[in-house]
Short mmCIF file of C-alpha atoms and ligand atoms in Angstrom, two decimals:
data_model
loop_
_atom_site.label_atom_id
_atom_site.label_comp_id
_atom_site.label_asym_id
_atom_site.label_seq_id
_atom_site.Cartn_x
_atom_site.Cartn_y
_atom_site.Cartn_z
CA MET A 533 -21.48 -30.11 32.41
CA THR A 534 -20.78 -29.48 28.76
CA THR A 535 -18.08 -27.18 27.45
CA VAL A 536 -18.41 -25.73 23.95
CA PHE A 537 -15.30 -25.02 21.89
CA LYS A 538 -15.35 -22.99 18.70
CA PHE A 539 -12.54 -23.11 16.17
CA GLY A 540 -12.59 -20.46 13.44
CA GLY A 541 -11.05 -20.50 9.97
CA ALA A 542 -7.58 -19.41 11.11
CA SER A 543 -7.29 -22.24 13.65
CA ILE A 544 -7.78 -24.93 10.98
CA LYS A 545 -6.21 -23.15 8.03
CA ASP A 546 -3.82 -26.00 7.11
CA ALA A 547 -2.67 -29.48 8.15
CA ASP A 548 -0.35 -28.16 10.88
CA ALA A 549 -3.11 -26.06 12.38
CA ILE A 550 -5.47 -29.07 12.43
CA ARG A 551 -2.79 -31.20 14.14
CA HIS A 552 -2.59 -28.49 16.76
CA LEU A 553 -6.23 -29.09 17.75
CA THR A 554 -5.50 -32.55 19.17
CA PRO A 555 -3.77 -31.51 22.44
CA LEU A 556 -6.30 -28.71 23.02
CA ILE A 557 -9.17 -31.18 22.84
CA GLU A 558 -7.34 -33.95 24.71
CA ALA A 559 -6.84 -31.58 27.64
CA HIS A 560 -10.64 -31.30 27.98
CA GLU A 561 -11.62 -34.88 27.24
CA ASP A 562 -12.66 -35.49 30.85
CA ARG A 563 -15.93 -33.58 30.34
CA PRO A 564 -18.63 -33.53 27.65
CA LEU A 565 -17.34 -31.41 24.80
CA ILE A 566 -19.04 -29.94 21.76
CA VAL A 567 -16.65 -28.65 19.13
CA VAL A 568 -18.04 -26.15 16.62
CA VAL A 569 -15.88 -25.63 13.56
CA SER A 570 -15.86 -23.06 10.71
CA ALA A 571 -14.69 -23.52 7.15
CA MET A 572 -10.91 -23.78 6.68
CA GLY A 573 -8.97 -20.52 6.31
CA LYS A 574 -10.60 -18.22 3.76
CA THR A 575 -12.77 -20.97 2.21
CA THR A 576 -16.02 -19.01 2.64
CA ASN A 577 -14.62 -16.08 0.60
CA LYS A 578 -13.54 -18.56 -2.08
CA LEU A 579 -16.99 -20.18 -2.07
CA GLU A 580 -18.50 -16.72 -2.56
CA ALA A 581 -16.24 -16.18 -5.60
CA LEU A 582 -17.26 -19.62 -6.89
CA LEU A 583 -20.91 -18.66 -6.45
CA ALA A 584 -20.44 -15.45 -8.47
CA ALA A 585 -18.81 -17.46 -11.27
CA ALA A 586 -21.57 -20.09 -11.14
CA ARG A 587 -24.24 -17.41 -11.67
CA SER A 588 -22.58 -15.90 -14.72
CA GLU A 589 -22.95 -17.49 -18.19
CA ASP A 590 -19.60 -15.93 -19.21
CA HIS A 591 -17.59 -17.46 -16.39
CA ARG A 592 -17.89 -21.21 -16.94
CA ASP A 593 -14.08 -21.58 -17.05
CA THR A 594 -13.55 -19.46 -13.93
CA TYR A 595 -16.13 -21.60 -12.14
CA ARG A 596 -14.29 -24.84 -13.02
CA GLU A 597 -10.93 -23.34 -12.06
CA CYS A 598 -12.20 -22.05 -8.68
CA LEU A 599 -13.83 -25.38 -7.89
CA GLU A 600 -10.73 -27.37 -8.82
CA THR A 601 -8.41 -25.06 -6.83
CA LEU A 602 -10.59 -25.36 -3.74
CA GLN A 603 -10.73 -29.13 -4.12
CA ALA A 604 -6.95 -29.35 -4.60
CA GLU A 605 -6.35 -27.26 -1.46
CA HIS A 606 -8.50 -29.55 0.65
CA ARG A 607 -7.00 -32.66 -0.93
CA GLU A 608 -3.51 -31.41 -0.05
CA VAL A 609 -4.49 -30.98 3.61
CA ILE A 610 -6.01 -34.48 3.72
CA GLU A 611 -2.91 -36.02 2.14
CA ALA A 612 -0.63 -34.20 4.60
CA LEU A 613 -2.71 -35.42 7.55
CA PHE A 614 -3.56 -39.00 6.55
CA GLY A 615 -1.10 -40.04 3.83
CA ASP A 616 -2.51 -43.33 2.49
CA SER A 617 -4.17 -44.31 5.77
CA SER A 618 -7.47 -46.16 5.45
CA GLU A 619 -8.92 -43.56 7.82
CA SER A 620 -8.48 -40.82 5.23
CA PRO A 621 -11.75 -38.94 4.60
CA ILE A 622 -10.74 -38.30 0.97
CA LYS A 623 -13.65 -40.26 -0.52
CA ARG A 624 -16.24 -38.48 1.62
CA VAL A 625 -14.73 -35.09 0.84
CA GLU A 626 -14.60 -35.81 -2.92
CA ALA A 627 -18.28 -36.79 -2.68
CA LEU A 628 -19.07 -33.48 -0.95
CA PHE A 629 -17.38 -31.62 -3.83
CA VAL A 630 -19.53 -33.55 -6.33
CA GLU A 631 -22.61 -32.53 -4.29
CA LEU A 632 -21.45 -28.91 -4.20
CA ASP A 633 -21.12 -28.85 -7.99
CA ALA A 634 -24.59 -30.40 -8.34
CA GLN A 635 -26.08 -27.81 -5.96
CA HIS A 636 -24.63 -25.01 -8.11
CA ARG A 637 -26.23 -26.48 -11.22
CA LYS A 638 -29.53 -26.90 -9.42
CA HIS A 639 -29.78 -23.44 -7.85
CA ARG A 640 -27.88 -21.08 -10.14
CA ARG A 641 -31.02 -19.52 -11.58
CA GLU A 642 -32.71 -19.12 -8.20
CA ALA A 643 -32.55 -16.05 -5.93
CA TYR A 644 -28.96 -15.23 -4.91
CA ALA A 645 -29.48 -15.71 -1.15
CA LYS A 646 -31.05 -19.17 -1.55
CA HIS A 647 -28.33 -20.28 -3.98
CA TYR A 648 -25.74 -18.89 -1.52
CA ASP A 649 -26.93 -21.00 1.40
CA GLN A 650 -27.26 -24.24 -0.61
CA THR A 651 -23.60 -23.98 -1.66
CA VAL A 652 -21.55 -21.89 0.79
CA CYS A 653 -22.51 -24.32 3.60
CA TYR A 654 -20.13 -26.86 2.01
CA GLY A 655 -17.12 -25.01 3.47
CA GLU A 656 -18.15 -26.14 6.93
CA LEU A 657 -19.43 -29.58 5.85
CA ILE A 658 -16.05 -30.33 4.27
CA SER A 659 -13.85 -28.88 7.04
CA THR A 660 -15.71 -30.78 9.77
CA THR A 661 -15.48 -34.04 7.82
CA ILE A 662 -11.70 -33.60 7.74
CA VAL A 663 -11.35 -32.49 11.37
CA ALA A 664 -13.61 -35.30 12.71
CA ALA A 665 -11.60 -37.89 10.78
CA TRP A 666 -8.39 -36.37 12.10
CA LEU A 667 -9.51 -36.47 15.74
CA ASN A 668 -10.63 -40.11 15.41
CA HIS A 669 -7.33 -40.90 13.67
CA SER A 670 -5.45 -39.36 16.61
CA GLY A 671 -7.37 -41.42 19.16
CA ILE A 672 -10.07 -38.96 20.22
CA ALA A 673 -13.43 -40.70 19.71
CA THR A 674 -15.46 -38.07 17.86
CA ALA A 675 -19.01 -38.09 16.54
CA TRP A 676 -19.78 -35.86 13.51
CA HIS A 677 -23.19 -34.19 13.40
CA ASP A 678 -24.83 -32.21 10.59
CA ALA A 679 -25.76 -28.83 12.11
CA ARG A 680 -28.51 -28.43 9.49
CA GLU A 681 -30.39 -31.10 11.42
CA LEU A 682 -29.82 -29.41 14.75
CA VAL A 683 -30.06 -25.67 14.17
CA ARG A 684 -33.60 -25.07 12.88
CA THR A 685 -34.16 -21.72 11.19
CA ASP A 686 -36.63 -19.89 8.96
CA ALA A 687 -35.89 -19.46 5.26
CA CYS A 688 -34.48 -15.94 5.55
CA HIS A 689 -31.40 -16.95 3.58
CA GLN A 690 -27.96 -15.55 4.48
CA ALA A 691 -29.35 -14.17 7.76
CA ALA A 692 -31.59 -16.97 8.98
CA ASN A 693 -33.59 -16.52 12.18
CA LEU A 694 -33.54 -19.25 14.78
CA ASP A 695 -36.46 -21.39 15.83
CA TRP A 696 -35.20 -21.67 19.39
CA ALA A 697 -37.77 -24.19 20.61
CA ALA A 698 -37.14 -26.68 17.79
CA THR A 699 -33.37 -26.17 17.98
CA ALA A 700 -33.32 -26.79 21.72
CA GLU A 701 -35.30 -29.98 21.26
CA PHE A 702 -33.08 -31.29 18.43
CA VAL A 703 -29.88 -30.39 20.24
CA ARG A 704 -31.01 -32.05 23.46
CA THR A 705 -32.39 -35.20 21.86
CA ARG A 706 -30.05 -35.74 18.91
CA LEU A 707 -26.74 -34.97 20.62
CA ALA A 708 -26.72 -38.06 22.77
CA GLN A 709 -24.60 -37.51 25.83
CA ASN A 710 -22.06 -40.24 25.33
CA GLU A 711 -18.37 -40.79 25.70
CA ARG A 712 -17.48 -39.18 22.45
CA VAL A 713 -16.54 -35.62 21.57
CA ILE A 714 -19.29 -34.10 19.45
CA LEU A 715 -18.16 -32.19 16.39
CA THR A 716 -20.42 -30.03 14.26
CA GLN A 717 -20.45 -27.01 11.95
CA GLY A 718 -20.74 -23.38 12.84
CA PHE A 719 -22.54 -20.85 10.63
CA ILE A 720 -25.10 -23.22 9.11
CA GLY A 721 -28.62 -24.38 9.87
CA GLY A 722 -31.61 -25.85 8.07
CA THR A 723 -35.31 -25.21 7.50
CA GLU A 724 -38.19 -27.57 8.18
CA GLU A 725 -38.36 -28.22 4.42
CA GLY A 726 -34.74 -29.35 4.38
CA ALA A 727 -33.11 -26.29 2.77
CA SER A 728 -29.69 -25.24 4.06
CA THR A 729 -29.41 -21.80 5.66
CA THR A 730 -26.62 -19.61 7.01
CA LEU A 731 -26.60 -17.30 10.02
CA GLY A 732 -24.57 -14.42 8.55
CA ARG A 733 -20.84 -14.09 7.87
CA GLU A 734 -18.66 -14.94 10.87
CA GLY A 735 -21.71 -16.66 12.36
CA SER A 736 -19.85 -19.65 13.88
CA ASP A 737 -19.40 -17.81 17.17
CA PHE A 738 -23.18 -17.47 17.31
CA SER A 739 -23.55 -21.20 16.57
CA ALA A 740 -21.33 -22.01 19.55
CA ALA A 741 -23.57 -19.83 21.74
CA ILE A 742 -26.69 -21.57 20.39
CA PHE A 743 -25.39 -25.02 21.36
CA ALA A 744 -24.22 -23.74 24.75
CA HIS A 745 -27.60 -22.13 25.46
CA CYS A 746 -29.55 -25.24 24.49
CA LEU A 747 -27.39 -27.51 26.66
CA ASP A 748 -26.93 -25.15 29.63
CA ALA A 749 -23.20 -25.42 29.07
CA GLN A 750 -20.67 -24.53 31.70
CA GLU A 751 -18.60 -22.33 29.41
CA VAL A 752 -17.81 -21.48 25.79
CA VAL A 753 -14.23 -21.15 24.59
CA ILE A 754 -13.57 -19.38 21.30
CA TRP A 755 -10.06 -20.25 20.08
CA LYS A 756 -8.49 -17.40 18.11
CA ASP A 757 -5.19 -16.27 16.64
CA VAL A 758 -5.11 -13.56 19.33
CA THR A 759 -4.80 -14.12 23.10
CA GLY A 760 -8.16 -12.51 23.77
CA LEU A 761 -10.36 -9.55 23.07
CA PHE A 762 -8.30 -6.36 22.74
CA ASN A 763 -9.34 -2.74 23.08
CA ALA A 764 -8.73 -2.42 19.31
CA ASP A 765 -7.75 -4.74 16.47
CA PRO A 766 -4.08 -5.49 17.24
CA ARG A 767 -3.42 -5.71 13.51
CA ARG A 768 -4.47 -2.09 13.01
CA PHE A 769 -3.55 -0.37 16.30
CA ASP A 770 0.10 -0.60 17.35
CA ASN A 771 -0.59 -0.20 21.08
CA ALA A 772 -3.79 -2.24 21.51
CA VAL A 773 -4.02 -4.01 24.89
CA GLN A 774 -5.95 -7.11 25.90
CA LEU A 775 -9.11 -6.69 27.94
CA GLU A 776 -9.04 -9.04 30.93
CA ARG A 777 -12.73 -9.13 31.69
CA ILE A 778 -15.75 -7.35 30.23
CA SER A 779 -19.50 -7.79 30.38
CA TYR A 780 -21.82 -9.39 27.85
CA THR A 781 -23.27 -5.93 27.23
CA GLU A 782 -19.94 -4.26 26.54
CA ALA A 783 -18.76 -7.13 24.30
CA THR A 784 -22.02 -6.86 22.36
CA GLU A 785 -21.50 -3.11 21.93
CA LEU A 786 -17.96 -3.66 20.63
CA ALA A 787 -19.08 -6.38 18.23
CA TRP A 788 -22.13 -4.38 17.08
CA HIS A 789 -19.94 -1.42 16.22
CA GLY A 790 -17.73 -3.66 14.12
CA ALA A 791 -15.04 -5.31 16.28
CA LYS A 792 -14.57 -8.29 13.96
CA VAL A 793 -13.42 -10.69 16.65
CA ILE A 794 -16.86 -11.91 17.85
CA HIS A 795 -20.18 -12.08 16.05
CA PRO A 796 -22.57 -9.61 17.74
CA LYS A 797 -25.34 -12.21 18.18
CA THR A 798 -23.10 -14.45 20.31
CA LEU A 799 -23.52 -12.82 23.69
CA GLY A 800 -27.33 -12.73 24.01
CA PRO A 801 -27.90 -16.51 24.35
CA LEU A 802 -24.98 -16.78 26.79
CA GLN A 803 -26.12 -13.86 28.91
CA GLU A 804 -29.58 -15.41 29.31
CA LYS A 805 -28.06 -18.52 30.88
CA SER A 806 -25.07 -16.81 32.60
CA ILE A 807 -22.62 -18.90 30.59
CA PRO A 808 -19.16 -17.30 30.53
CA LEU A 809 -17.30 -16.88 27.23
CA MET A 810 -13.51 -17.19 27.10
CA VAL A 811 -11.56 -15.85 24.16
CA ARG A 812 -8.30 -17.83 24.08
CA SER A 813 -5.32 -18.25 21.82
CA PHE A 814 -4.88 -21.57 20.00
CA GLU A 815 -1.21 -20.67 19.51
CA THR A 816 -0.48 -19.94 23.19
CA PRO A 817 -3.26 -21.77 25.06
CA ASP A 818 -1.70 -21.01 28.45
CA ALA A 819 -1.91 -17.25 27.94
CA LYS A 820 -4.50 -15.50 30.09
CA PRO A 821 -7.79 -15.35 28.15
CA THR A 822 -10.39 -12.60 28.07
CA VAL A 823 -13.41 -13.51 30.19
CA ILE A 824 -16.81 -12.22 29.14
CA ASP A 825 -19.56 -12.58 31.73
CA ALA A 826 -22.14 -10.55 33.66
CA GLU A 827 -19.60 -8.45 35.59
CA ARG A 828 -19.80 -4.81 34.40
CA ARG A 829 -17.25 -3.28 36.77
CA PHE A 830 -14.38 -3.25 34.30
CA ASP A 831 -16.27 -2.10 31.18
CA SER A 832 -15.24 1.53 31.19
CA GLU A 833 -11.70 1.07 32.49
CA VAL A 834 -10.10 1.39 29.06
CA ALA A 835 -11.22 3.12 25.88
CA SER A 836 -11.79 0.78 22.91
CA CYS A 837 -11.42 1.76 19.24
CA ILE A 838 -13.18 0.10 16.31
CA LEU A 839 -12.68 0.70 12.59
CA ARG A 840 -15.32 0.00 9.98
CA GLU A 841 -13.91 0.34 6.50
CA ASN A 842 -15.60 0.38 3.06
CA GLN A 843 -18.32 2.72 4.25
CA VAL A 844 -20.67 4.76 2.08
CA TRP A 845 -22.30 8.01 3.19
CA VAL A 846 -25.73 8.44 1.59
CA GLU A 847 -27.52 11.79 1.94
CA VAL A 848 -31.23 11.85 1.17
CA ARG A 849 -33.12 15.12 0.57
CA PRO A 850 -36.75 15.82 -0.36
CA ARG A 851 -37.19 16.97 -3.95
CA ASP A 852 -39.33 19.97 -2.91
CA PHE A 853 -38.84 22.39 -0.01
CA SER A 854 -40.41 20.02 2.52
CA PHE A 855 -39.19 18.63 5.82
CA MET A 856 -37.39 15.38 6.39
CA ASP A 857 -39.98 14.62 9.05
CA GLU A 858 -40.86 11.36 10.81
CA PRO A 859 -43.06 9.89 8.03
CA ARG A 860 -40.20 10.42 5.56
CA GLN A 861 -37.61 8.99 7.96
CA HIS A 862 -39.92 6.04 8.51
CA ASP A 863 -40.18 5.54 4.76
CA ILE A 864 -36.38 5.64 4.29
CA LEU A 865 -35.64 3.31 7.20
CA GLY A 866 -38.35 0.93 5.95
CA ARG A 867 -36.55 0.68 2.61
CA LEU A 868 -33.26 0.13 4.45
CA VAL A 869 -34.77 -2.83 6.32
CA GLU A 870 -36.18 -4.23 3.07
CA ALA A 871 -32.72 -4.02 1.49
CA GLY A 872 -31.29 -5.95 4.45
CA LEU A 873 -28.91 -3.13 5.37
CA HIS A 874 -27.99 -1.63 8.70
CA ALA A 875 -27.08 2.04 9.32
CA ASN A 876 -23.79 2.39 11.19
CA LEU A 877 -24.40 6.10 11.80
CA ILE A 878 -27.47 8.29 11.17
CA ASP A 879 -27.64 12.07 11.01
CA SER A 880 -30.73 14.15 10.31
CA SER A 881 -31.67 17.80 9.86
CA ALA A 882 -34.68 19.72 8.55
CA MET A 883 -34.25 18.78 4.92
CA ARG A 884 -31.67 16.02 5.01
CA PHE A 885 -31.43 12.45 6.30
CA ALA A 886 -28.00 10.83 6.06
CA LEU A 887 -26.87 7.25 6.62
CA CYS A 888 -23.50 5.56 6.87
CA LEU A 889 -23.75 2.06 5.36
CA ASP A 890 -21.48 -0.90 4.58
CA ASP A 891 -20.59 -0.98 0.91
CA LYS A 892 -22.47 -4.16 -0.07
CA PRO A 893 -23.13 -3.46 -3.77
CA GLU A 894 -25.79 -6.18 -4.23
CA ARG A 895 -27.89 -4.58 -1.45
CA LEU A 896 -26.88 -0.93 -1.68
CA GLY A 897 -27.49 -0.66 -5.45
CA PRO A 898 -31.21 -1.54 -5.26
CA LEU A 899 -31.70 0.66 -2.16
CA ILE A 900 -30.20 3.73 -3.81
CA GLU A 901 -32.17 3.08 -6.98
CA SER A 902 -35.39 2.88 -4.98
CA LEU A 903 -34.63 6.06 -2.98
CA ALA A 904 -33.60 7.96 -6.12
CA GLY A 905 -37.13 7.46 -7.43
CA ASP A 906 -38.50 9.79 -4.72
CA TYR A 907 -35.62 11.83 -3.30
CA GLU A 908 -32.42 13.69 -4.21
CA ILE A 909 -29.54 11.37 -3.40
CA THR A 910 -25.81 11.98 -3.04
CA ARG A 911 -23.29 9.34 -2.05
CA GLN A 912 -19.64 9.35 -1.04
CA ASP A 913 -17.61 6.16 -1.16
CA GLU A 914 -14.39 4.79 0.35
CA LEU A 915 -14.91 6.00 3.87
CA THR A 916 -13.81 4.73 7.28
CA LEU A 917 -15.94 4.95 10.40
CA LEU A 918 -14.04 5.18 13.68
CA THR A 919 -16.00 4.31 16.83
CA VAL A 920 -14.58 4.80 20.32
CA ARG A 921 -16.22 3.33 23.43
CA HIS A 922 -15.56 5.23 26.68
CA PRO A 923 -13.35 7.90 25.06
CA HIS A 924 -11.43 10.14 27.42
CA SER A 925 -11.29 13.87 26.86
CA GLY A 926 -9.25 14.99 23.88
CA MET A 927 -9.13 11.44 22.49
CA MET A 928 -11.27 12.00 19.39
CA ALA A 929 -9.28 15.11 18.44
CA ALA A 930 -5.99 13.23 18.91
CA LEU A 931 -7.23 10.29 16.81
CA SER A 932 -8.46 12.66 14.06
CA GLN A 933 -5.06 14.35 13.72
CA GLY A 934 -6.52 17.36 11.95
CA ARG A 935 -8.55 15.23 9.49
CA GLU A 936 -11.96 16.65 8.77
CA ALA A 937 -14.86 14.36 9.69
CA LEU A 938 -17.72 14.03 7.20
CA ALA A 939 -20.03 13.21 10.09
CA GLU A 940 -19.80 12.66 13.81
CA ARG A 941 -21.92 11.54 16.72
CA ARG A 942 -21.36 11.38 20.44
CA ASN A 943 -23.28 10.17 23.48
CA ALA A 944 -22.29 9.37 27.07
CA THR A 945 -20.38 6.19 26.20
CA THR A 946 -19.61 6.27 22.47
CA ALA A 947 -18.09 8.68 19.95
CA GLN A 948 -18.00 8.16 16.18
CA ARG A 949 -16.31 10.00 13.31
CA LEU A 950 -16.46 9.30 9.60
CA PHE A 951 -13.34 9.95 7.51
CA HIS A 952 -12.16 9.55 3.92
CA SER A 953 -10.20 6.28 3.93
CA ARG A 954 -7.46 7.84 1.80
CA GLU A 955 -6.72 10.23 4.69
CA CYS A 956 -6.53 7.45 7.32
CA PRO A 957 -3.27 5.77 8.40
CA GLU A 958 -2.65 2.07 7.76
CA THR A 959 -1.61 1.67 11.41
CA TRP A 960 -3.35 3.67 14.13
CA HIS A 961 -2.21 4.62 17.61
CA ILE A 962 -4.50 4.96 20.63
CA PRO A 963 -3.72 8.29 22.35
CA ASP A 964 -2.76 8.24 26.08
P1 LIG B 2157 -11.85 -16.75 13.35
O1 LIG B 2157 -12.77 -16.47 12.21
O2 LIG B 2157 -10.69 -17.63 12.97
O3 LIG B 2157 -12.55 -17.22 14.57
P2 LIG B 2157 -11.38 -13.94 13.24
O4 LIG B 2157 -10.41 -13.71 12.13
O5 LIG B 2157 -12.82 -13.69 12.96
O6 LIG B 2157 -11.18 -15.40 13.79
O7 LIG B 2157 -10.98 -13.09 14.53
C1 LIG B 2157 -9.64 -12.93 14.91
C2 LIG B 2157 -9.10 -11.64 14.36
O8 LIG B 2157 -9.92 -10.56 14.82
C3 LIG B 2157 -7.73 -11.27 14.88
O9 LIG B 2157 -6.73 -11.79 14.03
C4 LIG B 2157 -7.72 -9.75 14.91
O10 LIG B 2157 -6.95 -9.18 13.88
C5 LIG B 2157 -9.18 -9.37 14.67
N1 LIG B 2157 -9.70 -8.40 15.62
C6 LIG B 2157 -10.48 -7.33 15.29
N2 LIG B 2157 -10.80 -6.63 16.36
C7 LIG B 2157 -10.23 -7.25 17.43
C8 LIG B 2157 -10.22 -7.00 18.84
N3 LIG B 2157 -10.87 -5.97 19.36
N4 LIG B 2157 -9.53 -7.86 19.64
C9 LIG B 2157 -8.90 -8.92 19.12
N5 LIG B 2157 -8.87 -9.21 17.79
C10 LIG B 2157 -9.52 -8.39 16.96
N1 LIG B 2158 -17.10 -19.63 7.59
C1 LIG B 2158 -18.01 -18.53 7.89
C2 LIG B 2158 -17.36 -17.21 7.51
O1 LIG B 2158 -16.21 -17.18 7.12
C3 LIG B 2158 -18.46 -18.51 9.31
C4 LIG B 2158 -17.39 -18.24 10.35
O2 LIG B 2158 -16.20 -18.43 10.07
O3 LIG B 2158 -17.74 -17.84 11.46
O4 LIG B 2158 -18.03 -16.20 7.57
MG1 LIG B 2159 -14.14 -15.26 11.81
#
């Protein structure tokens, strides 16, 4: 039975990191293996900056500079890995950069989201070309596949929706079960018309789950720079502890509320087929991983904390003395959906409807403009939303440390408070 591995940006950030993949894959060579790989390091952020420059008439020089820097960074990794070996993928990678440049010229006057997908996908196309060549060079027979020909989606660019039936058919028929390791891209897909699409930032975890679901895989392993899933981001909470085992449902809740370690869409396809997900460390592969499966017994054993930064609190009020009733709420939420935004916290009262949103200027700007046409709007920026799953008594007060919350919400399993970021500590501590 197939195992699916997913390597994110951090695990292939430079030549040394890529070398490190070899023993991890060799140790699993005895069974069919699909390796799903993201763009190297922070390449996707750099491709987004390149895209912004490409769309602006005034930034021709910045565009060239960004493109050349990105190309030089990849060239350096290839040279470190292959030297002047004939197996070097340098020619193929240079050709991908030429294609990327051509795609920018072709799409720069089109809608942002379409232009985004036709260009940002190159991060993964380039990284996988390098990693596949490296594995073959180190003696692991590896077949490279273009995920745009496997993962069939609609044309909802930047957040493409899967055509599961077509994807399952392509994955089953085009990924011939042979002796070789199969290597493909995370995050990207393609439409019937041949356009490239992306599944949303950090979407490679979801890609791994898609392949696993379609092939009834035995397990998925996500290799990270942490030993597993913790009860809070270990970079931000000084006493975060690793969770040994949690359910698909609990992991989805954590991811949905903003735990940046797994994409929230990952667990659904695995849960349907009872495929366990392991979160393991590529630095210390022998460390005990976190296991995510159907077992719910351990979900509420420890409280988990999640921070969402760069939040905006938007308060919407009717212009006259009328109620913020269901038709009005329906109208506001409809515009939110149209803007492609998601409310992280909602609060309503007789004449007020308030939403906590991610600060995504290209989406938030048009939404606020549209709402301001019909309602009174106020907004507060630079906020941090703290979410706690399974809080114990007194925990929210201890975490708040006297800070006033702009908004709060609580139900049986989850508590949330919204704070001014300037009043929040850089490093948090989970109260006993
Ligand atoms: P990649 O994209 O390379 O797969 P990510 O950077 O997306 O990996 O995820 C790993 C990072 O997630 C860790 O370095 C850690 O700081 C962060 N993180 C956030 N929340 C958690 C959590 N609850 N448990 C573990 N890591 C977390
Ligand atoms: N490279 C994409 C991103 O940075 C997808 C991923 O890494 O999961 O968002
Ligand atoms: Mg990631």
